Amino acid sequence: INDKLRELRLENNLTQKDLAKLLNVSNKTVSHWESGYTEPPIYIIVSIKKIFNVSYEDLLEESKGFERLSKAEKYIKYITSESTETDF
């Protein structure tokens, strides 16, 4: 989700500080998400989806395979699809 988040932020002419304010987090937190150092929690992913008006699938499209997804990404894929994968 890190590259996609940066891409969406830049497409919408937002700085990390701008996005951080919208999500009620620090700009350092946004920087950590974009660099892949940490991942946003599920409730933040829901907010990101709403802010940028994108689907969960669009947010997760950079992922190459279900096995490589984070726990949060696996859960989102599970609740938004017919997947039976529950290893999260």
PDB file of N, CA and C in Angstrom:
ATOM      1  N   ILE A   1       0.828  -1.205   0.000  1.00  0.00           N
ATOM      2  CA  ILE A   1       0.000   0.000   0.000  1.00  0.00           C
ATOM      3  C   ILE A   1       0.868   1.262   0.000  1.00  0.00           C
ATOM      4  N   ASN A   2       2.142   1.126   0.347  1.00  0.00           N
ATOM      5  CA  ASN A   2       2.987   2.312   0.497  1.00  0.00           C
ATOM      6  C   ASN A   2       3.140   3.122  -0.792  1.00  0.00           C
ATOM      7  N   ASP A   3       3.462   2.447  -1.904  1.00  0.00           N
ATOM      8  CA  ASP A   3       3.626   3.182  -3.165  1.00  0.00           C
ATOM      9  C   ASP A   3       2.307   3.778  -3.648  1.00  0.00           C
ATOM     10  N   LYS A   4       1.236   3.038  -3.475  1.00  0.00           N
ATOM     11  CA  LYS A   4      -0.084   3.520  -3.917  1.00  0.00           C
ATOM     12  C   LYS A   4      -0.506   4.745  -3.116  1.00  0.00           C
ATOM     13  N   LEU A   5      -0.228   4.732  -1.821  1.00  0.00           N
ATOM     14  CA  LEU A   5      -0.576   5.878  -0.987  1.00  0.00           C
ATOM     15  C   LEU A   5       0.160   7.128  -1.462  1.00  0.00           C
ATOM     16  N   ARG A   6       1.446   6.995  -1.711  1.00  0.00           N
ATOM     17  CA  ARG A   6       2.231   8.133  -2.193  1.00  0.00           C
ATOM     18  C   ARG A   6       1.687   8.619  -3.534  1.00  0.00           C
ATOM     19  N   GLU A   7       1.408   7.681  -4.423  1.00  0.00           N
ATOM     20  CA  GLU A   7       0.873   8.022  -5.743  1.00  0.00           C
ATOM     21  C   GLU A   7      -0.444   8.802  -5.629  1.00  0.00           C
ATOM     22  N   LEU A   8      -1.355   8.322  -4.805  1.00  0.00           N
ATOM     23  CA  LEU A   8      -2.646   8.995  -4.634  1.00  0.00           C
ATOM     24  C   LEU A   8      -2.468  10.384  -4.023  1.00  0.00           C
ATOM     25  N   ARG A   9      -1.583  10.472  -3.055  1.00  0.00           N
ATOM     26  CA  ARG A   9      -1.342  11.762  -2.395  1.00  0.00           C
ATOM     27  C   ARG A   9      -0.814  12.780  -3.399  1.00  0.00           C
ATOM     28  N   LEU A  10       0.159  12.372  -4.197  1.00  0.00           N
ATOM     29  CA  LEU A  10       0.746  13.289  -5.178  1.00  0.00           C
ATOM     30  C   LEU A  10      -0.237  13.642  -6.291  1.00  0.00           C
ATOM     31  N   GLU A  11      -1.027  12.676  -6.737  1.00  0.00           N
ATOM     32  CA  GLU A  11      -2.042  12.946  -7.767  1.00  0.00           C
ATOM     33  C   GLU A  11      -3.058  13.986  -7.297  1.00  0.00           C
ATOM     34  N   ASN A  12      -3.260  14.040  -5.994  1.00  0.00           N
ATOM     35  CA  ASN A  12      -4.227  14.980  -5.426  1.00  0.00           C
ATOM     36  C   ASN A  12      -3.570  16.226  -4.862  1.00  0.00           C
ATOM     37  N   ASN A  13      -2.309  16.431  -5.234  1.00  0.00           N
ATOM     38  CA  ASN A  13      -1.558  17.627  -4.832  1.00  0.00           C
ATOM     39  C   ASN A  13      -1.562  17.862  -3.324  1.00  0.00           C
ATOM     40  N   LEU A  14      -1.380  16.790  -2.582  1.00  0.00           N
ATOM     41  CA  LEU A  14      -1.312  16.891  -1.128  1.00  0.00           C
ATOM     42  C   LEU A  14       0.118  16.637  -0.661  1.00  0.00           C
ATOM     43  N   THR A  15       0.526  17.371   0.356  1.00  0.00           N
ATOM     44  CA  THR A  15       1.797  17.075   0.997  1.00  0.00           C
ATOM     45  C   THR A  15       1.555  15.994   2.045  1.00  0.00           C
ATOM     46  N   GLN A  16       2.631  15.432   2.562  1.00  0.00           N
ATOM     47  CA  GLN A  16       2.471  14.464   3.648  1.00  0.00           C
ATOM     48  C   GLN A  16       1.793  15.133   4.837  1.00  0.00           C
ATOM     49  N   LYS A  17       2.114  16.392   5.060  1.00  0.00           N
ATOM     50  CA  LYS A  17       1.501  17.141   6.165  1.00  0.00           C
ATOM     51  C   LYS A  17      -0.003  17.311   5.946  1.00  0.00           C
ATOM     52  N   ASP A  18      -0.401  17.602   4.705  1.00  0.00           N
ATOM     53  CA  ASP A  18      -1.822  17.753   4.381  1.00  0.00           C
ATOM     54  C   ASP A  18      -2.581  16.453   4.660  1.00  0.00           C
ATOM     55  N   LEU A  19      -2.026  15.341   4.161  1.00  0.00           N
ATOM     56  CA  LEU A  19      -2.687  14.050   4.357  1.00  0.00           C
ATOM     57  C   LEU A  19      -2.723  13.672   5.826  1.00  0.00           C
ATOM     58  N   ALA A  20      -1.635  13.947   6.519  1.00  0.00           N
ATOM     59  CA  ALA A  20      -1.575  13.651   7.948  1.00  0.00           C
ATOM     60  C   ALA A  20      -2.687  14.380   8.703  1.00  0.00           C
ATOM     61  N   LYS A  21      -2.900  15.622   8.345  1.00  0.00           N
ATOM     62  CA  LYS A  21      -3.957  16.412   8.996  1.00  0.00           C
ATOM     63  C   LYS A  21      -5.338  15.809   8.724  1.00  0.00           C
ATOM     64  N   LEU A  22      -5.576  15.372   7.483  1.00  0.00           N
ATOM     65  CA  LEU A  22      -6.858  14.755   7.132  1.00  0.00           C
ATOM     66  C   LEU A  22      -7.082  13.445   7.901  1.00  0.00           C
ATOM     67  N   LEU A  23      -5.987  12.728   8.179  1.00  0.00           N
ATOM     68  CA  LEU A  23      -6.083  11.430   8.856  1.00  0.00           C
ATOM     69  C   LEU A  23      -5.875  11.529  10.365  1.00  0.00           C
ATOM     70  N   ASN A  24      -5.594  12.741  10.836  1.00  0.00           N
ATOM     71  CA  ASN A  24      -5.362  12.977  12.261  1.00  0.00           C
ATOM     72  C   ASN A  24      -4.166  12.169  12.788  1.00  0.00           C
ATOM     73  N   VAL A  25      -3.084  12.183  12.005  1.00  0.00           N
ATOM     74  CA  VAL A  25      -1.822  11.547  12.395  1.00  0.00           C
ATOM     75  C   VAL A  25      -0.698  12.540  12.105  1.00  0.00           C
ATOM     76  N   SER A  26       0.514  12.195  12.474  1.00  0.00           N
ATOM     77  CA  SER A  26       1.647  13.078  12.189  1.00  0.00           C
ATOM     78  C   SER A  26       2.148  12.859  10.763  1.00  0.00           C
ATOM     79  N   ASN A  27       2.820  13.869  10.220  1.00  0.00           N
ATOM     80  CA  ASN A  27       3.388  13.710   8.886  1.00  0.00           C
ATOM     81  C   ASN A  27       4.497  12.659   8.899  1.00  0.00           C
ATOM     82  N   LYS A  28       5.136  12.457  10.032  1.00  0.00           N
ATOM     83  CA  LYS A  28       6.146  11.398  10.153  1.00  0.00           C
ATOM     84  C   LYS A  28       5.499  10.019   9.990  1.00  0.00           C
ATOM     85  N   THR A  29       4.285   9.869  10.507  1.00  0.00           N
ATOM     86  CA  THR A  29       3.548   8.610  10.358  1.00  0.00           C
ATOM     87  C   THR A  29       3.256   8.346   8.885  1.00  0.00           C
ATOM     88  N   VAL A  30       2.807   9.358   8.169  1.00  0.00           N
ATOM     89  CA  VAL A  30       2.541   9.212   6.734  1.00  0.00           C
ATOM     90  C   VAL A  30       3.838   8.850   6.006  1.00  0.00           C
ATOM     91  N   SER A  31       4.925   9.489   6.369  1.00  0.00           N
ATOM     92  CA  SER A  31       6.222   9.182   5.774  1.00  0.00           C
ATOM     93  C   SER A  31       6.599   7.717   6.000  1.00  0.00           C
ATOM     94  N   HIS A  32       6.364   7.217   7.204  1.00  0.00           N
ATOM     95  CA  HIS A  32       6.662   5.813   7.517  1.00  0.00           C
ATOM     96  C   HIS A  32       5.809   4.865   6.670  1.00  0.00           C
ATOM     97  N   TRP A  33       4.550   5.199   6.464  1.00  0.00           N
ATOM     98  CA  TRP A  33       3.677   4.362   5.626  1.00  0.00           C
ATOM     99  C   TRP A  33       4.181   4.338   4.193  1.00  0.00           C
ATOM    100  N   GLU A  34       4.507   5.519   3.671  1.00  0.00           N
ATOM    101  CA  GLU A  34       4.932   5.610   2.274  1.00  0.00           C
ATOM    102  C   GLU A  34       6.276   4.931   2.035  1.00  0.00           C
ATOM    103  N   SER A  35       7.128   4.929   3.030  1.00  0.00           N
ATOM    104  CA  SER A  35       8.443   4.299   2.873  1.00  0.00           C
ATOM    105  C   SER A  35       8.379   2.794   3.107  1.00  0.00           C
ATOM    106  N   GLY A  36       7.260   2.316   3.636  1.00  0.00           N
ATOM    107  CA  GLY A  36       7.109   0.895   3.923  1.00  0.00           C
ATOM    108  C   GLY A  36       7.662   0.501   5.287  1.00  0.00           C
ATOM    109  N   TYR A  37       8.093   1.483   6.060  1.00  0.00           N
ATOM    110  CA  TYR A  37       8.632   1.216   7.398  1.00  0.00           C
ATOM    111  C   TYR A  37       7.548   0.662   8.315  1.00  0.00           C
ATOM    112  N   THR A  38       6.351   1.225   8.211  1.00  0.00           N
ATOM    113  CA  THR A  38       5.184   0.716   8.930  1.00  0.00           C
ATOM    114  C   THR A  38       4.010   0.705   7.962  1.00  0.00           C
ATOM    115  N   GLU A  39       2.909   0.124   8.385  1.00  0.00           N
ATOM    116  CA  GLU A  39       1.704   0.083   7.562  1.00  0.00           C
ATOM    117  C   GLU A  39       0.552   0.736   8.313  1.00  0.00           C
ATOM    118  N   PRO A  40      -0.335   1.379   7.581  1.00  0.00           N
ATOM    119  CA  PRO A  40      -1.482   1.990   8.250  1.00  0.00           C
ATOM    120  C   PRO A  40      -2.423   0.921   8.800  1.00  0.00           C
ATOM    121  N   PRO A  41      -3.019   1.190   9.967  1.00  0.00           N
ATOM    122  CA  PRO A  41      -4.004   0.245  10.497  1.00  0.00           C
ATOM    123  C   PRO A  41      -5.266   0.246   9.627  1.00  0.00           C
ATOM    124  N   ILE A  42      -6.074  -0.753   9.825  1.00  0.00           N
ATOM    125  CA  ILE A  42      -7.269  -0.920   8.997  1.00  0.00           C
ATOM    126  C   ILE A  42      -8.179   0.310   9.030  1.00  0.00           C
ATOM    127  N   TYR A  43      -8.385   0.889  10.210  1.00  0.00           N
ATOM    128  CA  TYR A  43      -9.292   2.044  10.263  1.00  0.00           C
ATOM    129  C   TYR A  43      -8.748   3.227   9.458  1.00  0.00           C
ATOM    130  N   ILE A  44      -7.435   3.328   9.339  1.00  0.00           N
ATOM    131  CA  ILE A  44      -6.841   4.381   8.514  1.00  0.00           C
ATOM    132  C   ILE A  44      -6.995   4.040   7.035  1.00  0.00           C
ATOM    133  N   ILE A  45      -6.848   2.785   6.692  1.00  0.00           N
ATOM    134  CA  ILE A  45      -7.042   2.364   5.295  1.00  0.00           C
ATOM    135  C   ILE A  45      -8.466   2.692   4.850  1.00  0.00           C
ATOM    136  N   VAL A  46      -9.424   2.497   5.735  1.00  0.00           N
ATOM    137  CA  VAL A  46     -10.813   2.858   5.432  1.00  0.00           C
ATOM    138  C   VAL A  46     -10.906   4.363   5.165  1.00  0.00           C
ATOM    139  N   SER A  47     -10.246   5.165   5.987  1.00  0.00           N
ATOM    140  CA  SER A  47     -10.257   6.622   5.793  1.00  0.00           C
ATOM    141  C   SER A  47      -9.564   7.019   4.489  1.00  0.00           C
ATOM    142  N   ILE A  48      -8.447   6.373   4.185  1.00  0.00           N
ATOM    143  CA  ILE A  48      -7.727   6.662   2.932  1.00  0.00           C
ATOM    144  C   ILE A  48      -8.628   6.372   1.736  1.00  0.00           C
ATOM    145  N   LYS A  49      -9.328   5.256   1.788  1.00  0.00           N
ATOM    146  CA  LYS A  49     -10.265   4.883   0.728  1.00  0.00           C
ATOM    147  C   LYS A  49     -11.301   5.992   0.508  1.00  0.00           C
ATOM    148  N   LYS A  50     -11.827   6.515   1.599  1.00  0.00           N
ATOM    149  CA  LYS A  50     -12.852   7.566   1.510  1.00  0.00           C
ATOM    150  C   LYS A  50     -12.262   8.888   1.018  1.00  0.00           C
ATOM    151  N   ILE A  51     -11.098   9.259   1.524  1.00  0.00           N
ATOM    152  CA  ILE A  51     -10.478  10.527   1.134  1.00  0.00           C
ATOM    153  C   ILE A  51     -10.202  10.566  -0.365  1.00  0.00           C
ATOM    154  N   PHE A  52      -9.667   9.471  -0.899  1.00  0.00           N
ATOM    155  CA  PHE A  52      -9.285   9.449  -2.304  1.00  0.00           C
ATOM    156  C   PHE A  52     -10.346   8.836  -3.210  1.00  0.00           C
ATOM    157  N   ASN A  53     -11.456   8.418  -2.620  1.00  0.00           N
ATOM    158  CA  ASN A  53     -12.564   7.850  -3.386  1.00  0.00           C
ATOM    159  C   ASN A  53     -12.095   6.711  -4.302  1.00  0.00           C
ATOM    160  N   VAL A  54     -11.406   5.748  -3.698  1.00  0.00           N
ATOM    161  CA  VAL A  54     -10.911   4.579  -4.424  1.00  0.00           C
ATOM    162  C   VAL A  54     -11.410   3.314  -3.743  1.00  0.00           C
ATOM    163  N   SER A  55     -11.368   2.228  -4.465  1.00  0.00           N
ATOM    164  CA  SER A  55     -11.783   0.941  -3.903  1.00  0.00           C
ATOM    165  C   SER A  55     -10.619   0.334  -3.129  1.00  0.00           C
ATOM    166  N   TYR A  56     -10.932  -0.646  -2.310  1.00  0.00           N
ATOM    167  CA  TYR A  56      -9.870  -1.376  -1.612  1.00  0.00           C
ATOM    168  C   TYR A  56      -8.954  -2.050  -2.626  1.00  0.00           C
ATOM    169  N   GLU A  57      -9.543  -2.566  -3.684  1.00  0.00           N
ATOM    170  CA  GLU A  57      -8.753  -3.222  -4.714  1.00  0.00           C
ATOM    171  C   GLU A  57      -7.754  -2.248  -5.336  1.00  0.00           C
ATOM    172  N   ASP A  58      -8.188  -0.999  -5.572  1.00  0.00           N
ATOM    173  CA  ASP A  58      -7.284   0.009  -6.118  1.00  0.00           C
ATOM    174  C   ASP A  58      -6.142   0.300  -5.146  1.00  0.00           C
ATOM    175  N   LEU A  59      -6.442   0.351  -3.870  1.00  0.00           N
ATOM    176  CA  LEU A  59      -5.400   0.604  -2.879  1.00  0.00           C
ATOM    177  C   LEU A  59      -4.388  -0.528  -2.818  1.00  0.00           C
ATOM    178  N   LEU A  60      -4.843  -1.741  -3.060  1.00  0.00           N
ATOM    179  CA  LEU A  60      -3.980  -2.910  -2.902  1.00  0.00           C
ATOM    180  C   LEU A  60      -3.420  -3.431  -4.219  1.00  0.00           C
ATOM    181  N   GLU A  61      -3.684  -2.741  -5.319  1.00  0.00           N
ATOM    182  CA  GLU A  61      -3.327  -3.273  -6.633  1.00  0.00           C
ATOM    183  C   GLU A  61      -1.841  -3.491  -6.828  1.00  0.00           C
ATOM    184  N   GLU A  62      -0.985  -2.819  -6.087  1.00  0.00           N
ATOM    185  CA  GLU A  62       0.445  -2.991  -6.266  1.00  0.00           C
ATOM    186  C   GLU A  62       0.939  -4.337  -5.748  1.00  0.00           C
ATOM    187  N   SER A  63       0.155  -4.971  -4.906  1.00  0.00           N
ATOM    188  CA  SER A  63       0.572  -6.240  -4.323  1.00  0.00           C
ATOM    189  C   SER A  63       0.614  -7.321  -5.396  1.00  0.00           C
ATOM    190  N   LYS A  64       1.660  -8.113  -5.374  1.00  0.00           N
ATOM    191  CA  LYS A  64       1.866  -9.121  -6.411  1.00  0.00           C
ATOM    192  C   LYS A  64       1.111 -10.417  -6.153  1.00  0.00           C
ATOM    193  N   GLY A  65       0.883 -10.745  -4.918  1.00  0.00           N
ATOM    194  CA  GLY A  65       0.198 -11.987  -4.621  1.00  0.00           C
ATOM    195  C   GLY A  65      -0.376 -11.953  -3.227  1.00  0.00           C
ATOM    196  N   PHE A  66      -1.414 -12.709  -3.026  1.00  0.00           N
ATOM    197  CA  PHE A  66      -2.095 -12.718  -1.728  1.00  0.00           C
ATOM    198  C   PHE A  66      -1.152 -13.104  -0.600  1.00  0.00           C
ATOM    199  N   GLU A  67      -0.198 -14.002  -0.860  1.00  0.00           N
ATOM    200  CA  GLU A  67       0.718 -14.464   0.168  1.00  0.00           C
ATOM    201  C   GLU A  67       1.633 -13.354   0.672  1.00  0.00           C
ATOM    202  N   ARG A  68       1.898 -12.367  -0.155  1.00  0.00           N
ATOM    203  CA  ARG A  68       2.824 -11.298   0.206  1.00  0.00           C
ATOM    204  C   ARG A  68       2.124 -10.118   0.877  1.00  0.00           C
ATOM    205  N   LEU A  69       0.833 -10.187   1.038  1.00  0.00           N
ATOM    206  CA  LEU A  69       0.098  -9.087   1.628  1.00  0.00           C
ATOM    207  C   LEU A  69       0.290  -9.037   3.137  1.00  0.00           C
ATOM    208  N   SER A  70       0.182  -7.840   3.688  1.00  0.00           N
ATOM    209  CA  SER A  70       0.227  -7.689   5.133  1.00  0.00           C
ATOM    210  C   SER A  70      -1.053  -8.249   5.738  1.00  0.00           C
ATOM    211  N   LYS A  71      -1.077  -8.381   7.041  1.00  0.00           N
ATOM    212  CA  LYS A  71      -2.275  -8.862   7.720  1.00  0.00           C
ATOM    213  C   LYS A  71      -3.458  -7.945   7.442  1.00  0.00           C
ATOM    214  N   ALA A  72      -3.240  -6.640   7.474  1.00  0.00           N
ATOM    215  CA  ALA A  72      -4.328  -5.692   7.218  1.00  0.00           C
ATOM    216  C   ALA A  72      -4.849  -5.852   5.794  1.00  0.00           C
ATOM    217  N   GLU A  73      -3.938  -5.990   4.844  1.00  0.00           N
ATOM    218  CA  GLU A  73      -4.342  -6.140   3.453  1.00  0.00           C
ATOM    219  C   GLU A  73      -5.081  -7.458   3.236  1.00  0.00           C
ATOM    220  N   LYS A  74      -4.618  -8.534   3.878  1.00  0.00           N
ATOM    221  CA  LYS A  74      -5.316  -9.815   3.782  1.00  0.00           C
ATOM    222  C   LYS A  74      -6.736  -9.694   4.331  1.00  0.00           C
ATOM    223  N   TYR A  75      -6.885  -9.017   5.441  1.00  0.00           N
ATOM    224  CA  TYR A  75      -8.205  -8.864   6.043  1.00  0.00           C
ATOM    225  C   TYR A  75      -9.126  -8.072   5.127  1.00  0.00           C
ATOM    226  N   ILE A  76      -8.620  -6.992   4.569  1.00  0.00           N
ATOM    227  CA  ILE A  76      -9.439  -6.171   3.669  1.00  0.00           C
ATOM    228  C   ILE A  76      -9.840  -6.981   2.443  1.00  0.00           C
ATOM    229  N   LYS A  77      -8.898  -7.723   1.867  1.00  0.00           N
ATOM    230  CA  LYS A  77      -9.248  -8.569   0.723  1.00  0.00           C
ATOM    231  C   LYS A  77     -10.309  -9.593   1.114  1.00  0.00           C
ATOM    232  N   TYR A  78     -10.181 -10.147   2.301  1.00  0.00           N
ATOM    233  CA  TYR A  78     -11.131 -11.151   2.783  1.00  0.00           C
ATOM    234  C   TYR A  78     -12.539 -10.567   2.913  1.00  0.00           C
ATOM    235  N   ILE A  79     -12.656  -9.382   3.531  1.00  0.00           N
ATOM    236  CA  ILE A  79     -13.988  -8.824   3.767  1.00  0.00           C
ATOM    237  C   ILE A  79     -14.608  -8.207   2.516  1.00  0.00           C
ATOM    238  N   THR A  80     -13.790  -7.976   1.488  1.00  0.00           N
ATOM    239  CA  THR A  80     -14.331  -7.370   0.269  1.00  0.00           C
ATOM    240  C   THR A  80     -14.424  -8.349  -0.892  1.00  0.00           C
ATOM    241  N   SER A  81     -14.177  -9.625  -0.632  1.00  0.00           N
ATOM    242  CA  SER A  81     -14.229 -10.601  -1.717  1.00  0.00           C
ATOM    243  C   SER A  81     -14.848 -11.899  -1.236  1.00  0.00           C
ATOM    244  N   GLU A  82     -14.801 -12.857  -2.102  1.00  0.00           N
ATOM    245  CA  GLU A  82     -15.310 -14.199  -1.787  1.00  0.00           C
ATOM    246  C   GLU A  82     -14.192 -15.102  -1.283  1.00  0.00           C
ATOM    247  N   SER A  83     -13.053 -14.530  -0.967  1.00  0.00           N
ATOM    248  CA  SER A  83     -11.904 -15.328  -0.537  1.00  0.00           C
ATOM    249  C   SER A  83     -12.218 -16.113   0.733  1.00  0.00           C
ATOM    250  N   THR A  84     -11.654 -17.295   0.807  1.00  0.00           N
ATOM    251  CA  THR A  84     -11.794 -18.109   2.004  1.00  0.00           C
ATOM    252  C   THR A  84     -10.511 -18.128   2.817  1.00  0.00           C
ATOM    253  N   GLU A  85      -9.495 -17.388   2.375  1.00  0.00           N
ATOM    254  CA  GLU A  85      -8.222 -17.275   3.085  1.00  0.00           C
ATOM    255  C   GLU A  85      -8.469 -16.557   4.405  1.00  0.00           C
ATOM    256  N   THR A  86      -8.118 -17.188   5.518  1.00  0.00           N
ATOM    257  CA  THR A  86      -8.345 -16.564   6.822  1.00  0.00           C
ATOM    258  C   THR A  86      -7.083 -16.508   7.664  1.00  0.00           C
ATOM    259  N   ASP A  87      -5.930 -16.658   7.034  1.00  0.00           N
ATOM    260  CA  ASP A  87      -4.656 -16.629   7.755  1.00  0.00           C
ATOM    261  C   ASP A  87      -4.184 -15.196   7.949  1.00  0.00           C
ATOM    262  N   PHE A  88      -4.878 -14.473   8.829  1.00  0.00           N
ATOM    263  CA  PHE A  88      -4.472 -13.114   9.138  1.00  0.00           C
ATOM    264  C   PHE A  88      -4.531 -12.945  10.627  1.00  0.00           C
TER     265      PHE A  88
END
